[in-house]
CSV table of C-alpha atoms in Angstrom, one decimal:
chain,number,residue,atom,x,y,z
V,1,UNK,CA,72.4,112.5,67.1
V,2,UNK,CA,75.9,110.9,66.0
V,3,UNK,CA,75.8,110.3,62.2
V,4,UNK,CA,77.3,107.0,60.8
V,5,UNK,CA,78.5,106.3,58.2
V,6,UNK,CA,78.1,103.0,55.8
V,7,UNK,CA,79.5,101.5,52.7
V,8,UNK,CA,76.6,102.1,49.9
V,9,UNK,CA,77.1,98.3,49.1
V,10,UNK,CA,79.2,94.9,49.6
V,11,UNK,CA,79.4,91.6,48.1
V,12,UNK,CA,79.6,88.8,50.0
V,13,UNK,CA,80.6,84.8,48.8
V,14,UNK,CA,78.4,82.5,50.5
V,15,UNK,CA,80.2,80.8,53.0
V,16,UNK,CA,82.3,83.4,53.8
V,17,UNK,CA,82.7,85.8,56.7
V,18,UNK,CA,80.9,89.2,55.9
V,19,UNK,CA,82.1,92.3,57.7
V,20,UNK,CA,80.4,95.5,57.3
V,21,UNK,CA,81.9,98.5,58.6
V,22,UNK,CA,80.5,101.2,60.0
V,23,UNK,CA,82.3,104.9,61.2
V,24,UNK,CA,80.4,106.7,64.1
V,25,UNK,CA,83.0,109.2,65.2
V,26,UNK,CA,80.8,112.1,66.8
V,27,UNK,CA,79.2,108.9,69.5
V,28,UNK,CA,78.7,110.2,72.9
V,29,UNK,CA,80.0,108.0,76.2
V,30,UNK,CA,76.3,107.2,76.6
V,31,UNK,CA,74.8,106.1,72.6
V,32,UNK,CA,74.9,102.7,72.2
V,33,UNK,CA,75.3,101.0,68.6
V,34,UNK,CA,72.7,99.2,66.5
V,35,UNK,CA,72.4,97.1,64.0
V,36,UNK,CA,68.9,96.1,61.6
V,37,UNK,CA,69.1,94.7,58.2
V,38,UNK,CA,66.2,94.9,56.0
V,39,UNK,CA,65.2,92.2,53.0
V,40,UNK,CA,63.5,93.5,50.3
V,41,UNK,CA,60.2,94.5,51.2
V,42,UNK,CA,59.6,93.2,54.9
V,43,UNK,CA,60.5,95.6,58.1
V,44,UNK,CA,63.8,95.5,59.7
V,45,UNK,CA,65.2,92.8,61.6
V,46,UNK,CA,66.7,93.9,65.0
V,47,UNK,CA,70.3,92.0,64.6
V,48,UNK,CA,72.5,93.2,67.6
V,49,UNK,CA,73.5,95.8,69.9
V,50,UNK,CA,76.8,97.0,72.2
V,51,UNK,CA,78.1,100.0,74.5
V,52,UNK,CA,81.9,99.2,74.0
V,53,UNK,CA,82.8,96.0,74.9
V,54,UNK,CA,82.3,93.2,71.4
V,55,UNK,CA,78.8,91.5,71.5
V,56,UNK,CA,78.0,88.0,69.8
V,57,UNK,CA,74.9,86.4,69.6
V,58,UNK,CA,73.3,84.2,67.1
V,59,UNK,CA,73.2,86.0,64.3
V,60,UNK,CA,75.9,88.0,64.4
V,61,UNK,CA,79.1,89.4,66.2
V,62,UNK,CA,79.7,92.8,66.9
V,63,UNK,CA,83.4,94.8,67.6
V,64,UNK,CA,83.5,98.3,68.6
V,65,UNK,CA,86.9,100.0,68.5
V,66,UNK,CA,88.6,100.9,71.8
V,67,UNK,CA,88.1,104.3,70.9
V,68,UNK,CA,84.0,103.5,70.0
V,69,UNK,CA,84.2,106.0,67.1
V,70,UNK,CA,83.9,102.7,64.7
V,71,UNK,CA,82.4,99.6,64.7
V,72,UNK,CA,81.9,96.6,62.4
V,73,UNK,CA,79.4,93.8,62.2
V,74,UNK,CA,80.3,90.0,61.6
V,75,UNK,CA,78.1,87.6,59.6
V,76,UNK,CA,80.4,84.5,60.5
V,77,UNK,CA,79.1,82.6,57.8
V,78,UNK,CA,76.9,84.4,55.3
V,79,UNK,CA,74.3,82.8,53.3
V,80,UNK,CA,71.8,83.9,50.4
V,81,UNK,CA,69.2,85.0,52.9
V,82,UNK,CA,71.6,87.4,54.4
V,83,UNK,CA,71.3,89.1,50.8
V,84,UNK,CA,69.8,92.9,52.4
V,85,UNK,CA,70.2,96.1,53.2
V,86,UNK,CA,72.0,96.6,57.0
V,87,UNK,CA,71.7,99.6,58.8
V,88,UNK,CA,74.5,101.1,61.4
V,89,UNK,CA,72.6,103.5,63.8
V,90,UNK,CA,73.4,105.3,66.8
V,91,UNK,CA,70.8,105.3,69.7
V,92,UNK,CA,69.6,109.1,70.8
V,93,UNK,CA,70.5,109.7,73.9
V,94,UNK,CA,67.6,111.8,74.8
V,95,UNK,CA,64.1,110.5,76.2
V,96,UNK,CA,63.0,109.9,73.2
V,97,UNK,CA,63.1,106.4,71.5
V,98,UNK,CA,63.0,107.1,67.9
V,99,UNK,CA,65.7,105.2,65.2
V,100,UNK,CA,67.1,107.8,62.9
V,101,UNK,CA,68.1,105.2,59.8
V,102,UNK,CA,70.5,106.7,57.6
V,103,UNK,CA,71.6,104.9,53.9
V,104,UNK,CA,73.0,101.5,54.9
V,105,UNK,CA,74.9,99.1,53.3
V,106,UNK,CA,73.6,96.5,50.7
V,107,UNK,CA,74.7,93.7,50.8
V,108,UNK,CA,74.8,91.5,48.3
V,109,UNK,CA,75.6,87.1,48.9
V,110,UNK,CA,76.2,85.4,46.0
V,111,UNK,CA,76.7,81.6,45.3
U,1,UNK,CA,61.7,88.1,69.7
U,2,UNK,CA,58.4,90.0,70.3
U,3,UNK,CA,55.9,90.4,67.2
U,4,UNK,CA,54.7,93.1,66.1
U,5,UNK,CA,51.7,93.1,63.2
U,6,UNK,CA,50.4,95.3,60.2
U,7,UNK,CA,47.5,95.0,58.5
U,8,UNK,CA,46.5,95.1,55.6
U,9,UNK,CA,50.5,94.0,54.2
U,10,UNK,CA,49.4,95.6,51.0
U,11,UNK,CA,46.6,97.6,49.4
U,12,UNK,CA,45.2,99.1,46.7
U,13,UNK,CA,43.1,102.7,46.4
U,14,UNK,CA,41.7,105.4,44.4
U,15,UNK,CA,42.4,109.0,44.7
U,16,UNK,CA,41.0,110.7,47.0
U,17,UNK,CA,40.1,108.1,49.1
U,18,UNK,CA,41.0,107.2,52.7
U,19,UNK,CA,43.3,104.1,53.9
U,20,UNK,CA,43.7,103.0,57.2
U,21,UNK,CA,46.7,101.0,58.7
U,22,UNK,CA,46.9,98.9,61.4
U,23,UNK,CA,50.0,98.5,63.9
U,24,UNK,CA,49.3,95.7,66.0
U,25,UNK,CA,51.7,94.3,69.2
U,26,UNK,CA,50.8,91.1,69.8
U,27,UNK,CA,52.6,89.9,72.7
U,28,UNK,CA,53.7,92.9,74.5
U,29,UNK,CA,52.4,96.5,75.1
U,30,UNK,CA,53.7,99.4,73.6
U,31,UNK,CA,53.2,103.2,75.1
U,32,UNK,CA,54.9,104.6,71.8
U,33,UNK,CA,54.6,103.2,68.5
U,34,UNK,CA,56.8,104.7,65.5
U,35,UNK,CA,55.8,105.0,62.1
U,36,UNK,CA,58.0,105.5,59.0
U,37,UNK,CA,57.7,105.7,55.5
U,38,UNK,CA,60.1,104.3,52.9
U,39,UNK,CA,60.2,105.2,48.8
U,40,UNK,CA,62.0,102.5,46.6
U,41,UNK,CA,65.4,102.2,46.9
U,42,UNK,CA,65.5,104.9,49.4
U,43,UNK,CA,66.4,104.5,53.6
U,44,UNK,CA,63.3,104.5,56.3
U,45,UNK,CA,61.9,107.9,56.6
U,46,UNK,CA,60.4,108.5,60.1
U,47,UNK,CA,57.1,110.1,60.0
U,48,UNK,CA,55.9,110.4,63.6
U,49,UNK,CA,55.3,108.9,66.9
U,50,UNK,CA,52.7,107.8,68.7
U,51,UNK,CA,51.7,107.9,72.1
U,52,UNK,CA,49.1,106.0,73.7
U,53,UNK,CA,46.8,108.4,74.9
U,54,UNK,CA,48.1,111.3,73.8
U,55,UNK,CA,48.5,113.1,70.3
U,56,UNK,CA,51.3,111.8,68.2
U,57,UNK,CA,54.5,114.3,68.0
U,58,UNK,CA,55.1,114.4,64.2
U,59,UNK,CA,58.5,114.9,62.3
U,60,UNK,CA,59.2,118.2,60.2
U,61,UNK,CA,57.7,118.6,57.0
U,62,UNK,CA,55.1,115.7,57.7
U,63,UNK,CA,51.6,117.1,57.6
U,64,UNK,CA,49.8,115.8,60.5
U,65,UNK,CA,46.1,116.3,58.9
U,66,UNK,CA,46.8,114.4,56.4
U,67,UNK,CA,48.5,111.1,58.2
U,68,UNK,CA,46.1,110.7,61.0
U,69,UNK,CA,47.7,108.8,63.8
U,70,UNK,CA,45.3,106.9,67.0
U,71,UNK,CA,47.0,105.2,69.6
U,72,UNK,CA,43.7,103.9,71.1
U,73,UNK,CA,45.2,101.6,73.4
U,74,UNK,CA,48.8,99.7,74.6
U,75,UNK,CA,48.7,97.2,71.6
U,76,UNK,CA,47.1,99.4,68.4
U,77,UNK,CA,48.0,102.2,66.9
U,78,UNK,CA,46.7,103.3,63.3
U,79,UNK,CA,47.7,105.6,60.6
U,80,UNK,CA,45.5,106.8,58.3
U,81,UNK,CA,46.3,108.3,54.8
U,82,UNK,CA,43.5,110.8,54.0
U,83,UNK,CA,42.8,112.3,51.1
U,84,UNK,CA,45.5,109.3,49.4
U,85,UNK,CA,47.2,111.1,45.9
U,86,UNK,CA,49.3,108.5,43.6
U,87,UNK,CA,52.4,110.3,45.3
U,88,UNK,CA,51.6,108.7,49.0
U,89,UNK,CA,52.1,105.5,47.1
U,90,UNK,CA,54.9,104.2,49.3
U,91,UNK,CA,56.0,101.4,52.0
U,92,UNK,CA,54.6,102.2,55.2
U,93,UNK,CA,56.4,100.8,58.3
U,94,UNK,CA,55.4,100.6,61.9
U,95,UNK,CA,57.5,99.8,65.2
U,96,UNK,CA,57.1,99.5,68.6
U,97,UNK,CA,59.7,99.3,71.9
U,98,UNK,CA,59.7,97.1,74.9
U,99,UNK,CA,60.5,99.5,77.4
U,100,UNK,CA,61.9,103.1,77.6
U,101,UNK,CA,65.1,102.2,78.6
U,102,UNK,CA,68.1,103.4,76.3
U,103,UNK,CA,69.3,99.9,75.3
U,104,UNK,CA,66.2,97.9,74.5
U,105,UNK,CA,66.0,96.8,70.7
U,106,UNK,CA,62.6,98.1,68.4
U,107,UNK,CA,60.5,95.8,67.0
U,108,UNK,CA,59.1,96.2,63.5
U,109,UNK,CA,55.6,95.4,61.4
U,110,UNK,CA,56.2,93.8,58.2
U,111,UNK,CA,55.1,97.0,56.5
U,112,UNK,CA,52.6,97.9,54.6
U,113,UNK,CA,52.4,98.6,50.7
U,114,UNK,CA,49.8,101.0,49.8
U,115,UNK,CA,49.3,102.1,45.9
U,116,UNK,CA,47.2,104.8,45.3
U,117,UNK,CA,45.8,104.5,41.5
């Protein structure tokens, strides 16, 4: 599996743009990047996904490097409930559909 | 998005005692269910997976007598903590995915926090 690799934690003002970073060098052609956040104490929240090219949707936005061995993910305009801990993680390839999560980032919105 | 339910959210037992969870997908069916296991202040920990019909496939170092997985059927799966010791005291997580396909997103329970006294 291609390890990531997270900030341990970020702050954020509210309002603002948040943009958490995430390296992913070893990624295979075929592993596509995820994204969950968690809030304290409640299961992950399924944010977004991409192959290579950028991916928006509601929540978020998502750019990969041309290269794919980085990626970061856009909270256009972050608010107090955006306050958790987000999670970079590669898909395994194989035909299995575990999540591997690693450490994540915390992120931290304040007024 | 689709849903997927734990119950009980949070519970309370003696040693020695058994506890059983509940991984629920209300709106979809789920061949493989995942369950996790997550300490305070610490990352999701995946414990096994479980397969409808078949015996879950547990990760290393997690003993499989004493967290007793059923997948009865497409939408349940349970865990069961047997034997419970104040260190199994922990956030228990389930999750479930759509399809098999490569790109489809998981879903997650709301987890379960289970105290052992």
């Amino acid at each position: 599996d291609a390890k990531t690799t997270q900030p341990p934690s970020m702050d954020c003002a509210e309002g603002r743009a948040a943009n958490l970073p995430c390296n992913h060098s070893t990624i295979s052609g075929n592993e596509y990047v995820y994204w969950y956040r968690q809030i304290h104490s409640q299961g992950p929240q399924y944010i977004i996904h991409g192959l290579k090219n950028n991916e928006t949707n509601e929540m978020a936005s998502l750019i990969i490097t041309e290269d794919r061995k980085s990626s970061t993910l856009i909270l256009p305009h972050a608010t107090l409930r955006d306050t958790a801990v987000y999670y970079c993680i590669v898909r395994v390839p194989r035909n299995t559909d575990k999540l591997i999560f690693g450490t994540g980032t915390r992120l931290q919105v304040f007024p | 998005g689709a849903v997927v339910s734990q119950h009980p959210s949070r519970v309370i037992c003696k040693s020695g005692t058994s506890v059983k969870i509940e991984c629920r997908s209300l709106d979809f069916q789920a061949t493989t269910m995942f369950w996790y296991r997550q300490f305070p202040k610490q990352s999701l920990m995946l414990m096994a997976t479980s397969n409808e019909g078949s015996k879950a496939t547990y990760e290393q170092g997690v003993e499989k007598d004493k967290f007793l997985i059923n997948h009865a059927s497409l939408t349940l799966s349970t865990l069961t903590v047997t034997s419970a010791h104040p260190e199994d005291s922990s956030f228990y997580i389930c999750s479930a995915r759509l399809t098999r396909a490569m790109n489809t997103e998981a879903f997650f329970g709301q987890g379960t926090r289970l105290t052992v006294v």
